[in-house]
PDB file of C-alpha atoms in Angstrom:
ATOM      1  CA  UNK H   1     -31.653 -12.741   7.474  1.00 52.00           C
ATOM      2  CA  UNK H   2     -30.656  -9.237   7.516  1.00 58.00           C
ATOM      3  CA  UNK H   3     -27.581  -7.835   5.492  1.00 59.00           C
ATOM      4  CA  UNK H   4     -25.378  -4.916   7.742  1.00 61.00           C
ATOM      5  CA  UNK H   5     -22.559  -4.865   5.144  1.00 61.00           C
ATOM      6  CA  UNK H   6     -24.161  -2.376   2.897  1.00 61.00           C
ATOM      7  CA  UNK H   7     -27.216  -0.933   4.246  1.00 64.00           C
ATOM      8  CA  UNK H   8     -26.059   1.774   6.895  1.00 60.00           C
ATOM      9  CA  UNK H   9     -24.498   5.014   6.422  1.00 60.00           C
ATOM     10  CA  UNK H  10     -21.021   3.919   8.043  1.00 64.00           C
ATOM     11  CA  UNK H  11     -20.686   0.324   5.997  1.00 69.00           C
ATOM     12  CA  UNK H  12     -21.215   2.763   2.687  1.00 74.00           C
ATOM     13  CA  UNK H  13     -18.271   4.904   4.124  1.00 84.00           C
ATOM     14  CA  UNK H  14     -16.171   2.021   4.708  1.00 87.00           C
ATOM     15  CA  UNK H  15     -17.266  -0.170   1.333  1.00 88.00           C
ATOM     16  CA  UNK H  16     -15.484   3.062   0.024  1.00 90.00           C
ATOM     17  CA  UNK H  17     -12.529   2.906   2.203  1.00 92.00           C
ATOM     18  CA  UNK H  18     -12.292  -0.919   1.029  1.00 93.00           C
ATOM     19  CA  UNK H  19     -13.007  -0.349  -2.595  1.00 93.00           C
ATOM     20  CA  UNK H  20      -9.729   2.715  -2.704  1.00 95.00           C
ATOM     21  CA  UNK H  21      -7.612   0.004  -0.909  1.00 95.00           C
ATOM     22  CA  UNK H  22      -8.345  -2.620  -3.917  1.00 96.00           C
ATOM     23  CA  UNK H  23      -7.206   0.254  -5.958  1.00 96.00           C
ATOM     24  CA  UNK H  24      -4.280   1.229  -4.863  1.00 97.00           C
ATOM     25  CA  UNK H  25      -2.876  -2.692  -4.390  1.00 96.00           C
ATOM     26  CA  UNK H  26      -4.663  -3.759  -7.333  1.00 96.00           C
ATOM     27  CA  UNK H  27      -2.037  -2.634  -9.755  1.00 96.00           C
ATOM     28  CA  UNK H  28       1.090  -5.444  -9.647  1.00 95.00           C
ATOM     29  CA  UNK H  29       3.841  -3.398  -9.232  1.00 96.00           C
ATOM     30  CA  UNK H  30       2.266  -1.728  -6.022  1.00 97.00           C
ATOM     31  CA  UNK H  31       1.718  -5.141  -4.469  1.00 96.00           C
ATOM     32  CA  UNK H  32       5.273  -6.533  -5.232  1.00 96.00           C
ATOM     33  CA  UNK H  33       6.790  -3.513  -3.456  1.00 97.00           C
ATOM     34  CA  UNK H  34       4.792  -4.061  -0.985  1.00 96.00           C
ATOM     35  CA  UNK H  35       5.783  -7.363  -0.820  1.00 95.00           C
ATOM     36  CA  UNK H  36       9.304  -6.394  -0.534  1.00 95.00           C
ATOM     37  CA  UNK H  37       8.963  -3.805   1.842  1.00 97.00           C
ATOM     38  CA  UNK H  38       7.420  -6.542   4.081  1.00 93.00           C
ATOM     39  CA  UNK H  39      10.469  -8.155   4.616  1.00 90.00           C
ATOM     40  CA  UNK H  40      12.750  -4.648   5.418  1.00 95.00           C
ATOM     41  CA  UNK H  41      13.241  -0.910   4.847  1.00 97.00           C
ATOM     42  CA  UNK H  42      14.861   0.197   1.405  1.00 96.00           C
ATOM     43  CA  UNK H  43      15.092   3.152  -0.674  1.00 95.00           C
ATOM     44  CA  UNK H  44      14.045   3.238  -4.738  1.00 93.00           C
ATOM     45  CA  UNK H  45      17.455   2.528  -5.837  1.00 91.00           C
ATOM     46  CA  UNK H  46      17.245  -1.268  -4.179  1.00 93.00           C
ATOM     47  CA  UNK H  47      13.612  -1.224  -4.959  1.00 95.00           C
ATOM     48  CA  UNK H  48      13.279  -0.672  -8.700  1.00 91.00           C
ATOM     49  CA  UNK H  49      16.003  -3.670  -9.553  1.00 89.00           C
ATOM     50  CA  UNK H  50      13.409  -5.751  -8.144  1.00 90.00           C
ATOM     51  CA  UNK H  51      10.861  -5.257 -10.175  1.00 91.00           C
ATOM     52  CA  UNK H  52      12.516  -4.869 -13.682  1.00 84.00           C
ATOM     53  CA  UNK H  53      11.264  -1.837 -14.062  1.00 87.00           C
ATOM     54  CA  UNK H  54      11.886   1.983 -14.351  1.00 92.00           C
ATOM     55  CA  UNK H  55      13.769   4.312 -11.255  1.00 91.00           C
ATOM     56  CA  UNK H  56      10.541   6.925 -12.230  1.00 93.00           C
ATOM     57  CA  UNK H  57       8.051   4.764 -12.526  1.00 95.00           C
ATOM     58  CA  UNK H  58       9.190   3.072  -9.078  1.00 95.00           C
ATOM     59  CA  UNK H  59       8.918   5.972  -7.575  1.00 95.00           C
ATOM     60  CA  UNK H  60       5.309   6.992  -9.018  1.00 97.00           C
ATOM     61  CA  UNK H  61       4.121   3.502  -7.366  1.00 97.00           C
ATOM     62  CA  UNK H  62       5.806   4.477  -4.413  1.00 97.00           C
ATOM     63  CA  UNK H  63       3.900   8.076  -4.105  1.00 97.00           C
ATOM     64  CA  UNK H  64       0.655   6.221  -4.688  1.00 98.00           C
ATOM     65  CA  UNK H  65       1.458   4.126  -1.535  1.00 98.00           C
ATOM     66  CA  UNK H  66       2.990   6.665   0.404  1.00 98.00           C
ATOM     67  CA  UNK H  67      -0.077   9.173  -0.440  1.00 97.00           C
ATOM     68  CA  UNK H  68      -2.520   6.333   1.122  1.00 97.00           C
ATOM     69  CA  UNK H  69      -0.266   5.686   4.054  1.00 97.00           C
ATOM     70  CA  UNK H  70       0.421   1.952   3.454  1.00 97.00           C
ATOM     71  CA  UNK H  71       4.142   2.788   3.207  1.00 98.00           C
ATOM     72  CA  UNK H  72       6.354   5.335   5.423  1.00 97.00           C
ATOM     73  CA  UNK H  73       9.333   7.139   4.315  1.00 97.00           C
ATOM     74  CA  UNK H  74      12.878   8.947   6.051  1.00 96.00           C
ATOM     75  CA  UNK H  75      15.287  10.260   4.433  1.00 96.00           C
ATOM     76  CA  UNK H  76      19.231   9.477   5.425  1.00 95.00           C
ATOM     77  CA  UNK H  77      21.706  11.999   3.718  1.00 94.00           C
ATOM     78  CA  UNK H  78      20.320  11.747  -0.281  1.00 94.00           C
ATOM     79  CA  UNK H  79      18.768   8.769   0.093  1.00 94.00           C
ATOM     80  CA  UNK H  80      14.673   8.271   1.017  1.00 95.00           C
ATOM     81  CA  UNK H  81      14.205   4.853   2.440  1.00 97.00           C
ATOM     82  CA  UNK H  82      10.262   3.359   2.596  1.00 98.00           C
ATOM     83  CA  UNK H  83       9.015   0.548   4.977  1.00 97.00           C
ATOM     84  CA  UNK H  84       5.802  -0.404   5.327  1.00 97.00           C
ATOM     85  CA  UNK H  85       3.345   0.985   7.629  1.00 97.00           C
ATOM     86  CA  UNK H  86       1.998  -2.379   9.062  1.00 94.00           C
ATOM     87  CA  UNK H  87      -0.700  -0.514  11.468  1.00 95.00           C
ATOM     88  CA  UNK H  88      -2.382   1.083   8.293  1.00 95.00           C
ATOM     89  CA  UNK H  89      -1.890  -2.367   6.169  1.00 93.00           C
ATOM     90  CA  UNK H  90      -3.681  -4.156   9.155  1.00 94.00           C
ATOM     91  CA  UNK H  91      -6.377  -1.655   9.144  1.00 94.00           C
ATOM     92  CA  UNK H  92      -7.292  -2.377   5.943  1.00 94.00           C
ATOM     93  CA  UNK H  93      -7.056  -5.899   5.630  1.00 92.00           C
ATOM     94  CA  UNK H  94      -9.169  -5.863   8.423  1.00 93.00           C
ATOM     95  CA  UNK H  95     -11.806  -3.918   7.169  1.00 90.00           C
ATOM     96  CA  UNK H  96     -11.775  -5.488   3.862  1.00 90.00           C
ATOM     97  CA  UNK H  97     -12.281  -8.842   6.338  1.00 91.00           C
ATOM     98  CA  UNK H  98     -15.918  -7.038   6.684  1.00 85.00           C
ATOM     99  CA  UNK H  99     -17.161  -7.370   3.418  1.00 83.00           C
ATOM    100  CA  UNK H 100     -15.435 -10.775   2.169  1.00 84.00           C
TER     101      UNK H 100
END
């Protein structure tokens, strides 16, 4: 039986991929916004009532997913409203789907 999921160069560039996706959702406040953002666009101040906790710290979750391009943002007048990117999200589940 031979094992492909570790062995060549590109399945070690994509274990990586995988392992920065666990990461990044790994932390529960990153999932639940996720989570919420599933179901519609909204900006912070919707988002952080949600999740009992902080405007700031909402927004520092919402960087991290914004940096790795599971969530897009546009801003209208004062206010930045995020959705999720579902082409990115499907990306990576799928590749995760490689390894488990």
């Amino acid at each position: 039986m031979k094992i492909k999921c570790c062995k060549n160069q590109k399945a070690g560039g994509e274990l990586k991929e995988v392992v920065n996706f666990l990461k990044v959702i790994s932390e529960e406040n990153r999932l639940r916004i996720l989570c919420i953002l599933k179901k519609q666009e909204m900006c912070v101040c919707e988002i952080w009532q949600y999740l009992d906790s902080p405007q700031n710290l909402t927004s520092h979750h919402l960087k991290v997913l914004k940096d790795f391009g599971l969530i897009s943002s546009r801003r209208d007048g004062l206010k930045i409203f995020y959705k999720l990117n579902k082409d990115i999200s499907k990306k990576h589940l799928k590749l995760l789907n490689k390894f488990i």
